[in-house]
Coordinates of C-alpha atoms in Angstrom, one line a residue:
Chain Z
X1 CA 22.4 -8.7 -34.9
X2 CA 24.3 -5.6 -33.4
X3 CA 24.2 -5.1 -29.6
X4 CA 22.0 -2.5 -28.4
X5 CA 22.2 -1.5 -24.6
X6 CA 19.1 -0.7 -22.7
X7 CA 18.6 1.4 -19.7
X8 CA 15.5 1.0 -17.8
X9 CA 13.8 2.8 -14.9
X10 CA 12.0 0.4 -12.5
X11 CA 9.7 0.6 -9.3
X12 CA 9.3 -2.3 -7.1
X13 CA 7.8 -3.5 -3.7
X14 CA 10.6 -4.9 -2.0
X15 CA 8.7 -6.7 0.7
X16 CA 8.5 -9.9 -1.1
X17 CA 11.9 -10.2 -2.2
X18 CA 15.2 -10.7 -0.7
X19 CA 16.8 -7.6 -1.9
X20 CA 18.1 -6.6 -5.3
X21 CA 21.3 -9.0 -5.7
X22 CA 20.8 -12.5 -7.4
X23 CA 21.1 -15.4 -4.9
X24 CA 20.4 -18.8 -5.5
X25 CA 17.3 -20.1 -4.8
X26 CA 15.8 -16.9 -3.3
X27 CA 13.5 -14.5 -5.3
X28 CA 15.2 -11.3 -5.7
X29 CA 14.7 -8.4 -7.9
X30 CA 17.7 -8.6 -10.1
X31 CA 17.0 -12.3 -10.4
X32 CA 13.4 -11.7 -11.4
X33 CA 14.3 -9.1 -14.0
X34 CA 17.1 -11.5 -15.5
X35 CA 14.8 -14.3 -15.7
X36 CA 12.2 -11.9 -17.8
X37 CA 14.9 -10.4 -19.9
X38 CA 16.4 -13.6 -20.7
X39 CA 12.9 -15.1 -22.0
X40 CA 12.4 -12.0 -24.2
X41 CA 16.3 -12.4 -25.8
X42 CA 16.1 -16.4 -26.0
X43 CA 19.4 -16.7 -23.7
X44 CA 20.8 -15.5 -20.5
X45 CA 21.3 -11.8 -20.3
X46 CA 23.0 -10.3 -17.2
X47 CA 21.1 -7.2 -15.6
X48 CA 23.3 -4.6 -13.9
X49 CA 21.7 -2.1 -11.3
X50 CA 22.5 1.2 -9.9
X51 CA 23.2 -0.3 -6.7
X52 CA 21.6 -3.0 -4.3
X53 CA 18.8 -2.6 -2.1
X54 CA 18.6 -4.7 0.9
X55 CA 15.9 -7.1 1.5
X56 CA 12.4 -5.3 2.0
X57 CA 13.7 -1.8 0.7
X58 CA 11.3 -0.5 -1.9
X59 CA 12.0 1.7 -5.0
X60 CA 9.9 4.6 -6.6
X61 CA 12.6 4.6 -9.1
X62 CA 15.6 2.2 -9.5
X63 CA 17.8 2.4 -12.6
X64 CA 19.4 -0.8 -14.5
X65 CA 20.6 -1.8 -17.6
X66 CA 21.3 -4.8 -20.0
X67 CA 22.5 -5.5 -23.5
X68 CA 20.5 -7.4 -26.0
X69 CA 20.6 -8.5 -29.7
X70 CA 16.8 -8.6 -29.9
X71 CA 15.6 -5.4 -32.0
X72 CA 12.5 -4.9 -30.2
X73 CA 11.6 -1.3 -29.9
X74 CA 11.7 0.5 -26.3
X75 CA 8.1 0.7 -26.0
X76 CA 7.3 -2.7 -27.0
X77 CA 10.1 -4.1 -24.6
X78 CA 8.4 -2.2 -21.7
X79 CA 5.4 -3.9 -22.5
X80 CA 6.8 -7.1 -23.0
X81 CA 8.5 -7.0 -19.7
X82 CA 5.5 -5.7 -17.8
X83 CA 3.3 -8.5 -19.2
X84 CA 5.9 -11.2 -17.7
X85 CA 7.0 -9.4 -14.5
X86 CA 5.1 -10.0 -11.4
X87 CA 2.9 -7.1 -10.4
X88 CA 5.1 -6.1 -7.6
X89 CA 8.1 -5.1 -9.9
X90 CA 7.1 -2.6 -12.7
X91 CA 9.0 -1.1 -15.7
X92 CA 8.4 2.5 -16.0
X93 CA 10.4 3.6 -19.1
X94 CA 13.0 2.0 -21.2
X95 CA 15.3 3.7 -23.4
X96 CA 18.4 2.6 -25.9
X97 CA 21.8 4.3 -24.5
X98 CA 25.2 4.0 -25.5
X99 CA 26.7 0.4 -25.3
X100 CA 29.4 1.9 -22.4
X101 CA 26.3 2.9 -20.2
X102 CA 26.6 1.2 -16.8
X103 CA 24.0 2.3 -14.2
X104 CA 26.3 2.0 -11.2
X105 CA 29.5 3.7 -12.3
X106 CA 27.9 6.5 -14.2
X107 CA 25.4 7.3 -11.5
X108 CA 26.1 10.9 -10.2
X109 CA 23.5 10.9 -7.4
X110 CA 20.9 9.0 -5.7
X111 CA 18.0 10.1 -3.3
X112 CA 16.7 8.1 -0.6
X113 CA 13.6 8.5 1.7
X114 CA 13.0 7.0 4.8
X115 CA 9.4 7.0 6.4
X116 CA 8.4 7.0 10.0
X117 CA 4.6 6.3 11.1
X118 CA 4.3 8.5 14.4
X119 CA 0.8 7.7 15.4
X120 CA -0.6 5.0 17.6
X121 CA -2.2 2.7 15.1
X122 CA -0.6 2.3 11.6
X123 CA -3.1 1.6 8.8
X124 CA -3.2 -1.9 7.6
X125 CA -2.3 -0.8 4.1
X126 CA 1.1 0.8 4.9
X127 CA 2.5 -1.9 7.3
X128 CA 5.1 -2.8 4.7
X129 CA 6.0 0.8 3.8
X130 CA 6.5 2.7 7.0
X131 CA 8.5 2.0 10.0
X132 CA 6.1 2.2 13.0
X133 CA 7.4 4.4 15.8
X134 CA 4.7 6.1 17.8
X135 CA 7.0 6.8 20.8
X136 CA 8.0 10.3 22.1
X137 CA 10.6 11.9 19.8
X138 CA 11.9 15.6 19.7
X139 CA 11.2 15.9 16.2
X140 CA 12.6 19.4 16.0
X141 CA 16.0 17.8 16.9
X142 CA 15.7 14.8 14.5
X143 CA 15.2 17.6 11.7
X144 CA 18.1 19.8 13.2
X145 CA 20.5 16.7 13.1
X146 CA 19.4 15.6 9.6
X147 CA 21.0 18.8 8.2
X148 CA 24.5 17.8 9.7
X149 CA 24.6 15.0 7.0
X150 CA 25.4 17.4 4.4
X151 CA 28.8 18.0 3.1
X152 CA 31.5 15.5 2.5
X153 CA 32.1 13.3 5.8
X154 CA 33.6 9.8 6.7
X155 CA 30.5 7.7 6.8
X156 CA 32.0 4.7 8.6
X157 CA 30.1 5.0 11.6
X158 CA 27.0 4.6 9.5
X159 CA 27.9 1.6 7.6
X160 CA 27.6 -2.1 7.9
X161 CA 30.3 -3.7 9.5
X162 CA 31.0 -6.4 6.8
X163 CA 30.7 -3.4 3.9
X164 CA 32.9 -4.2 1.2
X165 CA 34.8 -1.0 0.9
X166 CA 33.9 -0.8 -2.9
X167 CA 35.9 2.5 -3.5
X168 CA 39.0 1.5 -2.6
X169 CA 38.2 1.3 1.4
X170 CA 37.3 5.0 1.6
X171 CA 34.2 5.5 3.3
X172 CA 33.8 9.0 2.4
X173 CA 30.9 10.3 0.7
X174 CA 29.2 13.6 -0.1
X175 CA 25.7 14.3 1.0
X176 CA 24.4 17.0 -1.2
X177 CA 20.9 17.5 0.7
X178 CA 19.7 15.9 3.9
X179 CA 16.5 16.8 5.4
X180 CA 14.0 15.7 8.1
X181 CA 10.5 16.8 8.0
X182 CA 7.0 16.1 9.2
X183 CA 4.2 15.3 6.5
X184 CA 0.9 14.5 8.0
X185 CA 1.3 11.3 10.2
X186 CA 4.8 10.7 8.7
X187 CA 8.3 11.8 9.9
X188 CA 10.5 11.8 6.7
X189 CA 14.2 11.6 6.3
X190 CA 15.3 12.4 2.8
X191 CA 18.9 12.3 1.5
X192 CA 20.7 13.0 -1.7
X193 CA 24.1 12.0 -2.0
X194 CA 27.1 10.9 -4.1
X195 CA 26.8 7.1 -3.1
X196 CA 25.8 5.3 -0.2
X197 CA 27.3 2.5 2.0
X198 CA 25.7 -0.9 3.0
X199 CA 22.8 -0.1 5.4
X200 CA 24.1 3.5 5.3
X201 CA 20.6 5.4 5.2
X202 CA 18.9 3.1 8.0
X203 CA 22.0 3.6 10.1
X204 CA 21.7 7.4 9.5
X205 CA 18.1 7.4 10.5
X206 CA 19.0 5.1 13.5
X207 CA 21.3 7.8 14.5
X208 CA 18.7 10.7 14.1
X209 CA 16.1 8.6 16.1
X210 CA 19.0 8.3 19.0
X211 CA 19.6 12.1 18.9
X212 CA 15.6 12.6 18.9
X213 CA 15.2 10.2 21.9
X214 CA 17.6 12.3 23.9
X215 CA 20.4 9.7 24.1
X216 CA 22.7 11.1 21.9
X217 CA 23.9 15.0 22.1
X218 CA 24.1 17.0 18.7
X219 CA 27.9 17.0 19.6
X220 CA 28.5 13.3 20.2
X221 CA 26.4 12.9 16.9
X222 CA 28.5 15.3 14.9
X223 CA 31.5 13.4 16.4
X224 CA 30.5 10.3 14.5
X225 CA 30.7 12.1 11.3
X226 CA 34.7 12.1 11.7
X227 CA 34.7 8.8 13.5
X228 CA 37.5 7.3 15.5
X229 CA 37.9 3.6 14.9
X230 CA 35.6 1.5 16.7
X231 CA 32.8 4.0 17.0
X232 CA 29.5 1.9 16.6
X233 CA 26.8 3.7 18.5
X234 CA 24.0 3.7 16.3
X235 CA 21.8 0.8 15.0
X236 CA 19.9 0.3 11.7
X237 CA 16.0 0.8 11.6
X238 CA 13.9 -1.9 9.8
X239 CA 13.9 -2.0 5.9
X240 CA 10.4 -1.6 5.5
X241 CA 10.7 2.2 5.8
X242 CA 13.3 2.7 3.3
X243 CA 12.5 3.9 -0.5
X244 CA 15.1 4.6 -3.1
X245 CA 13.4 7.5 -4.8
X246 CA 15.7 8.2 -7.7
X247 CA 19.1 7.8 -9.5
X248 CA 20.6 10.9 -11.3
X249 CA 23.1 10.7 -14.1
X250 CA 25.4 13.7 -15.5
X251 CA 25.8 13.2 -19.3
X252 CA 23.8 10.3 -20.3
X253 CA 25.2 8.8 -23.4
X254 CA 22.3 8.5 -25.9
Chain G
X1 CA -19.3 -10.3 36.0
X2 CA -21.8 -8.1 34.6
X3 CA -21.8 -8.5 30.7
X4 CA -20.8 -5.6 28.9
X5 CA -21.4 -4.7 25.0
X6 CA -18.1 -3.3 23.3
X7 CA -18.4 -1.5 19.6
X8 CA -15.0 -1.5 17.8
X9 CA -14.2 0.2 14.6
X10 CA -11.8 -1.8 12.4
X11 CA -9.5 -1.1 9.4
X12 CA -8.2 -3.9 7.5
X13 CA -6.4 -5.1 4.5
X14 CA -8.7 -7.5 2.8
X15 CA -6.1 -9.1 0.4
X16 CA -4.7 -12.1 2.8
X17 CA -8.0 -13.0 3.7
X18 CA -11.2 -15.0 2.5
X19 CA -13.5 -12.2 3.4
X20 CA -15.3 -11.2 6.5
X21 CA -17.2 -14.3 7.5
X22 CA -15.9 -17.3 9.4
X23 CA -15.1 -20.3 7.2
X24 CA -13.7 -23.4 9.1
X25 CA -9.9 -23.7 8.2
X26 CA -9.4 -20.6 6.2
X27 CA -8.0 -17.1 7.3
X28 CA -11.1 -14.8 7.7
X29 CA -11.6 -11.3 9.5
X30 CA -14.3 -12.2 11.5
X31 CA -12.5 -15.3 12.6
X32 CA -9.0 -13.8 13.3
X33 CA -10.9 -11.4 15.8
X34 CA -13.1 -13.8 17.2
X35 CA -9.6 -15.8 18.1
X36 CA -8.0 -12.5 19.7
X37 CA -11.3 -11.6 21.4
X38 CA -12.0 -15.1 23.0
X39 CA -7.9 -15.1 24.2
X40 CA -8.7 -11.9 26.0
X41 CA -12.0 -13.1 27.5
X42 CA -10.6 -16.7 28.3
X43 CA -13.4 -18.2 26.4
X44 CA -15.1 -18.4 23.2
X45 CA -16.8 -14.8 22.0
X46 CA -19.1 -14.3 19.0
X47 CA -18.1 -11.3 16.9
X48 CA -21.2 -9.5 15.0
X49 CA -20.0 -7.2 11.7
X50 CA -22.0 -4.4 10.2
X51 CA -22.0 -6.9 7.4
X52 CA -19.7 -9.1 5.2
X53 CA -17.1 -8.1 3.0
X54 CA -15.9 -10.6 0.2
X55 CA -12.4 -12.1 -0.3
X56 CA -10.1 -9.3 -1.1
X57 CA -12.3 -6.3 -0.2
X58 CA -10.7 -3.7 2.1
X59 CA -12.1 -1.6 5.1
X60 CA -11.1 1.8 6.1
X61 CA -13.8 1.5 8.7
X62 CA -15.7 -1.3 9.6
X63 CA -18.0 -1.7 13.0
X64 CA -18.3 -5.1 14.9
X65 CA -19.6 -5.6 18.2
X66 CA -19.1 -8.4 21.0
X67 CA -19.8 -9.0 24.6
X68 CA -17.6 -9.5 27.5
X69 CA -17.4 -9.9 31.1
X70 CA -13.6 -9.2 31.4
X71 CA -14.0 -5.5 32.9
X72 CA -10.8 -4.3 30.9
X73 CA -11.3 -0.6 30.2
X74 CA -11.8 0.4 26.2
X75 CA -8.7 2.0 25.8
X76 CA -6.7 -1.2 27.1
X77 CA -8.8 -3.4 25.1
X78 CA -7.9 -1.5 22.0
X79 CA -4.2 -1.8 22.7
X80 CA -4.5 -5.5 23.9
X81 CA -6.3 -6.5 20.6
X82 CA -3.9 -4.4 18.6
X83 CA -0.9 -6.4 20.2
X84 CA -2.5 -9.6 19.4
X85 CA -4.0 -9.0 16.0
X86 CA -1.7 -9.4 13.0
X87 CA -0.6 -6.0 11.5
X88 CA -3.2 -6.0 8.5
X89 CA -6.2 -5.6 10.9
X90 CA -6.2 -2.6 13.2
X91 CA -8.6 -1.6 16.0
X92 CA -9.2 2.0 15.4
X93 CA -11.4 2.6 18.3
X94 CA -13.4 0.9 21.3
X95 CA -16.3 2.1 23.4
X96 CA -19.1 0.4 25.5
X97 CA -22.4 0.6 24.0
X98 CA -25.8 -0.6 25.4
X99 CA -26.4 -4.5 25.6
X100 CA -28.9 -4.7 22.7
X101 CA -26.5 -2.6 20.2
X102 CA -26.1 -4.8 16.9
X103 CA -24.0 -3.5 14.6
X104 CA -25.7 -4.8 11.5
X105 CA -29.6 -4.3 12.3
X106 CA -28.7 -0.5 13.5
X107 CA -26.9 0.5 10.6
X108 CA -28.3 3.6 9.3
X109 CA -26.0 3.8 6.2
X110 CA -22.8 2.4 4.8
X111 CA -20.5 4.1 2.4
X112 CA -18.3 2.2 -0.1
X113 CA -15.7 3.4 -2.6
X114 CA -14.5 1.4 -6.0
X115 CA -10.9 2.4 -7.1
X116 CA -10.0 2.2 -10.7
X117 CA -6.2 3.1 -11.9
X118 CA -6.3 4.6 -15.4
X119 CA -2.7 5.0 -16.1
X120 CA -0.7 2.3 -18.1
X121 CA 1.5 1.5 -15.6
X122 CA 0.1 0.5 -11.9
X123 CA 2.4 1.2 -9.1
X124 CA 3.6 -2.1 -7.4
X125 CA 2.5 -0.4 -3.9
X126 CA -1.1 -0.2 -5.3
X127 CA -1.3 -3.7 -7.1
X128 CA -3.8 -5.0 -4.2
X129 CA -5.7 -1.7 -3.3
X130 CA -6.9 -0.8 -7.2
X131 CA -8.6 -2.4 -10.1
X132 CA -6.2 -1.6 -13.0
X133 CA -8.3 -0.6 -16.1
X134 CA -6.1 1.6 -18.3
X135 CA -8.2 1.1 -21.7
X136 CA -10.5 3.6 -23.3
X137 CA -13.5 4.8 -21.1
X138 CA -16.1 7.8 -21.5
X139 CA -15.4 8.8 -17.8
X140 CA -18.0 11.8 -18.1
X141 CA -20.5 8.9 -19.2
X142 CA -19.2 6.8 -16.0
X143 CA -20.0 9.9 -13.7
X144 CA -23.3 10.8 -15.1
X145 CA -24.4 7.1 -15.2
X146 CA -23.1 6.9 -11.6
X147 CA -25.8 9.6 -10.5
X148 CA -28.7 7.4 -11.7
X149 CA -28.2 5.1 -8.8
X150 CA -29.2 7.6 -6.2
X151 CA -32.8 7.1 -5.1
X152 CA -34.8 3.9 -4.2
X153 CA -34.3 1.1 -7.0
X154 CA -34.8 -2.6 -7.2
X155 CA -31.3 -3.7 -7.3
X156 CA -32.0 -7.1 -8.5
X157 CA -29.8 -6.6 -11.6
X158 CA -26.9 -5.7 -9.2
X159 CA -26.6 -8.5 -7.0
X160 CA -25.4 -12.0 -6.9
X161 CA -27.4 -14.8 -8.3
X162 CA -26.9 -16.5 -5.2
X163 CA -27.9 -13.5 -2.8
X164 CA -30.0 -14.7 0.1
X165 CA -32.5 -11.9 0.1
X166 CA -31.9 -11.0 3.9
X167 CA -34.6 -8.4 4.0
X168 CA -37.6 -11.0 3.3
X169 CA -36.7 -11.1 -0.5
X170 CA -36.8 -7.5 -1.3
X171 CA -33.8 -6.2 -3.2
X172 CA -35.1 -2.8 -2.9
X173 CA -32.6 -0.5 -1.3
X174 CA -31.9 3.3 -1.2
X175 CA -28.7 5.1 -2.0
X176 CA -28.5 8.5 -0.7
X177 CA -25.4 9.5 -2.8
X178 CA -23.7 8.0 -5.9
X179 CA -20.9 9.9 -7.4
X180 CA -18.1 9.1 -10.1
X181 CA -15.0 11.4 -10.0
X182 CA -11.4 11.5 -11.2
X183 CA -8.7 12.0 -8.4
X184 CA -5.1 12.0 -10.2
X185 CA -4.7 8.7 -11.8
X186 CA -7.6 7.1 -10.2
X187 CA -11.5 7.0 -11.3
X188 CA -13.5 6.5 -8.3
X189 CA -17.3 5.5 -7.5
X190 CA -18.2 6.4 -4.2
X191 CA -22.0 5.3 -2.8
X192 CA -23.6 5.8 0.2
X193 CA -27.0 3.7 0.9
X194 CA -29.3 2.0 3.2
X195 CA -27.5 -1.3 2.7
X196 CA -26.0 -3.2 0.0
X197 CA -26.9 -6.8 -1.7
X198 CA -24.0 -9.5 -2.3
X199 CA -21.6 -8.0 -4.8
X200 CA -23.6 -5.2 -5.4
X201 CA -21.0 -2.5 -5.4
X202 CA -18.9 -4.6 -7.7
X203 CA -21.5 -5.0 -10.0
X204 CA -22.6 -1.3 -10.0
X205 CA -19.4 -0.5 -10.9
X206 CA -19.2 -3.0 -13.7
X207 CA -22.5 -1.5 -15.0
X208 CA -20.9 2.0 -15.2
X209 CA -17.6 0.6 -17.0
X210 CA -20.0 -1.1 -19.6
X211 CA -22.0 2.5 -20.2
X212 CA -18.3 4.0 -20.3
X213 CA -17.2 1.6 -23.1
X214 CA -20.1 2.3 -24.9
X215 CA -21.6 -1.1 -24.6
X216 CA -24.9 0.0 -22.5
X217 CA -26.9 3.1 -23.4
X218 CA -27.9 5.2 -20.5
X219 CA -31.5 4.2 -21.4
X220 CA -30.6 0.4 -21.2
X221 CA -28.6 1.4 -17.9
X222 CA -31.7 3.1 -16.5
X223 CA -33.9 0.1 -17.3
X224 CA -31.8 -1.9 -14.9
X225 CA -32.7 -0.2 -12.1
X226 CA -36.4 -1.4 -12.6
X227 CA -35.5 -4.8 -14.0
X228 CA -37.6 -7.5 -15.6
X229 CA -36.9 -11.0 -14.3
X230 CA -34.0 -12.4 -15.9
X231 CA -31.8 -9.2 -16.4
X232 CA -28.3 -10.0 -16.0
X233 CA -26.3 -7.8 -18.3
X234 CA -23.5 -6.4 -16.0
X235 CA -20.4 -8.4 -14.7
X236 CA -18.4 -7.7 -11.2
X237 CA -15.5 -5.9 -11.3
X238 CA -12.5 -7.5 -9.2
X239 CA -12.6 -7.1 -5.4
X240 CA -9.3 -5.4 -4.6
X241 CA -10.7 -2.2 -5.8
X242 CA -13.2 -2.1 -3.1
X243 CA -13.2 -0.4 0.2
X244 CA -15.6 -0.1 2.9
X245 CA -15.2 3.4 4.0
X246 CA -17.6 3.9 6.9
X247 CA -20.8 2.5 8.7
X248 CA -23.3 5.0 10.3
X249 CA -25.6 4.9 13.2
X250 CA -28.4 7.0 13.9
X251 CA -29.3 7.1 17.6
X252 CA -26.3 5.2 19.4
X253 CA -27.1 3.8 22.7
X254 CA -24.4 4.8 25.0

């Protein structure tokens, strides 16, 4: 059989999982998908993702890819995967792509959204899907500071201490759009960028909250985007409020 | 201390619970609330609800009441309860009412909504909050049949075999409004009535689905509302799609 490369779009509830990446003995998104695809193929199949998501982080749309010899048509593969997967992971689409397609190296942009619940009582149905923060915040400042992430910056101050410096050590990334806004009882931070460091969106949101609490001036906040070594002034907000919204590819081989 | 009667409005995610009613050794909504209220009062307190909800059934707004000697102001009681309760049960409001207030006997109307997800893929975030039914249905017939529940009928054909006949054996109830409608990818059945028998809304929805599948004509469906003994032609749909929306009281003692 000729090898075929399949690109899939997925949505998942990150709450029951220890993140995307395979970890022996722990339930992960990647591990769960590999089990199901390997079952369909009849032998072990490795699944590559567009990037990792941390434990508890959700995806409206994540992209992954794998290589099969099984000639199953894409529409049937989607059905078979959804039959075998737990209901907290769903395959949204399947398409055949060029053999050299890699969902991480060819990703051109990713969009994340962080969701903060501002009312005193958080609806029970949202408890795993928002960060409940009902305390005083200057939301106009939150939104003003959010815009400052746009452009090309060194995000060292907004990356985990143990980040593995995947792009040869550079922590420079480009943010195409970054916006804070109120939507009903939720305060949202949405950011579209060329790539993201470990914990980056949760640290960015943590920084915006420090500004909105009055703990960090806009000047000091701006200075964090061109950081001196040792700057560590922001803390990551919880994983539950974070959603990977979409992954974009420029010229998709087909 | 003088005894005080407290009326509370609650919202809960029914998925982790074995229904409303206390059952020894099993997590229930009533049991969880009684534990918390008893902890605040410093001795056992019984909590009465407006009615039971089955295992897995949710509430946007359920009403309950209990009697305390503790003089804690209602606003503080709400905060204390929400601090002690798990995040899947939330107290929405607390008010002091007349000592004779009973949330079940004085309820004038209740509204339930049943939610059916009609698309091929059910979003992972909704898996516990809708009934996923992507198969062919004549939804116009579903909505037409839903209207037929309005008025005063004998709902024997839409009650569980082991229903305890709480109103002296009568299974006659009045439905003030009953409506089916499409909202985005969801087909909804909403019904407001004087009272509901065990499993009644799930059996009503099951009946509507039989009509919409073409298995039950409108004539035979209508005949079920004036049932001959032994009529059992409908099956209950799963609990996950059912929400108690609100409970109404006529003249609330204050």
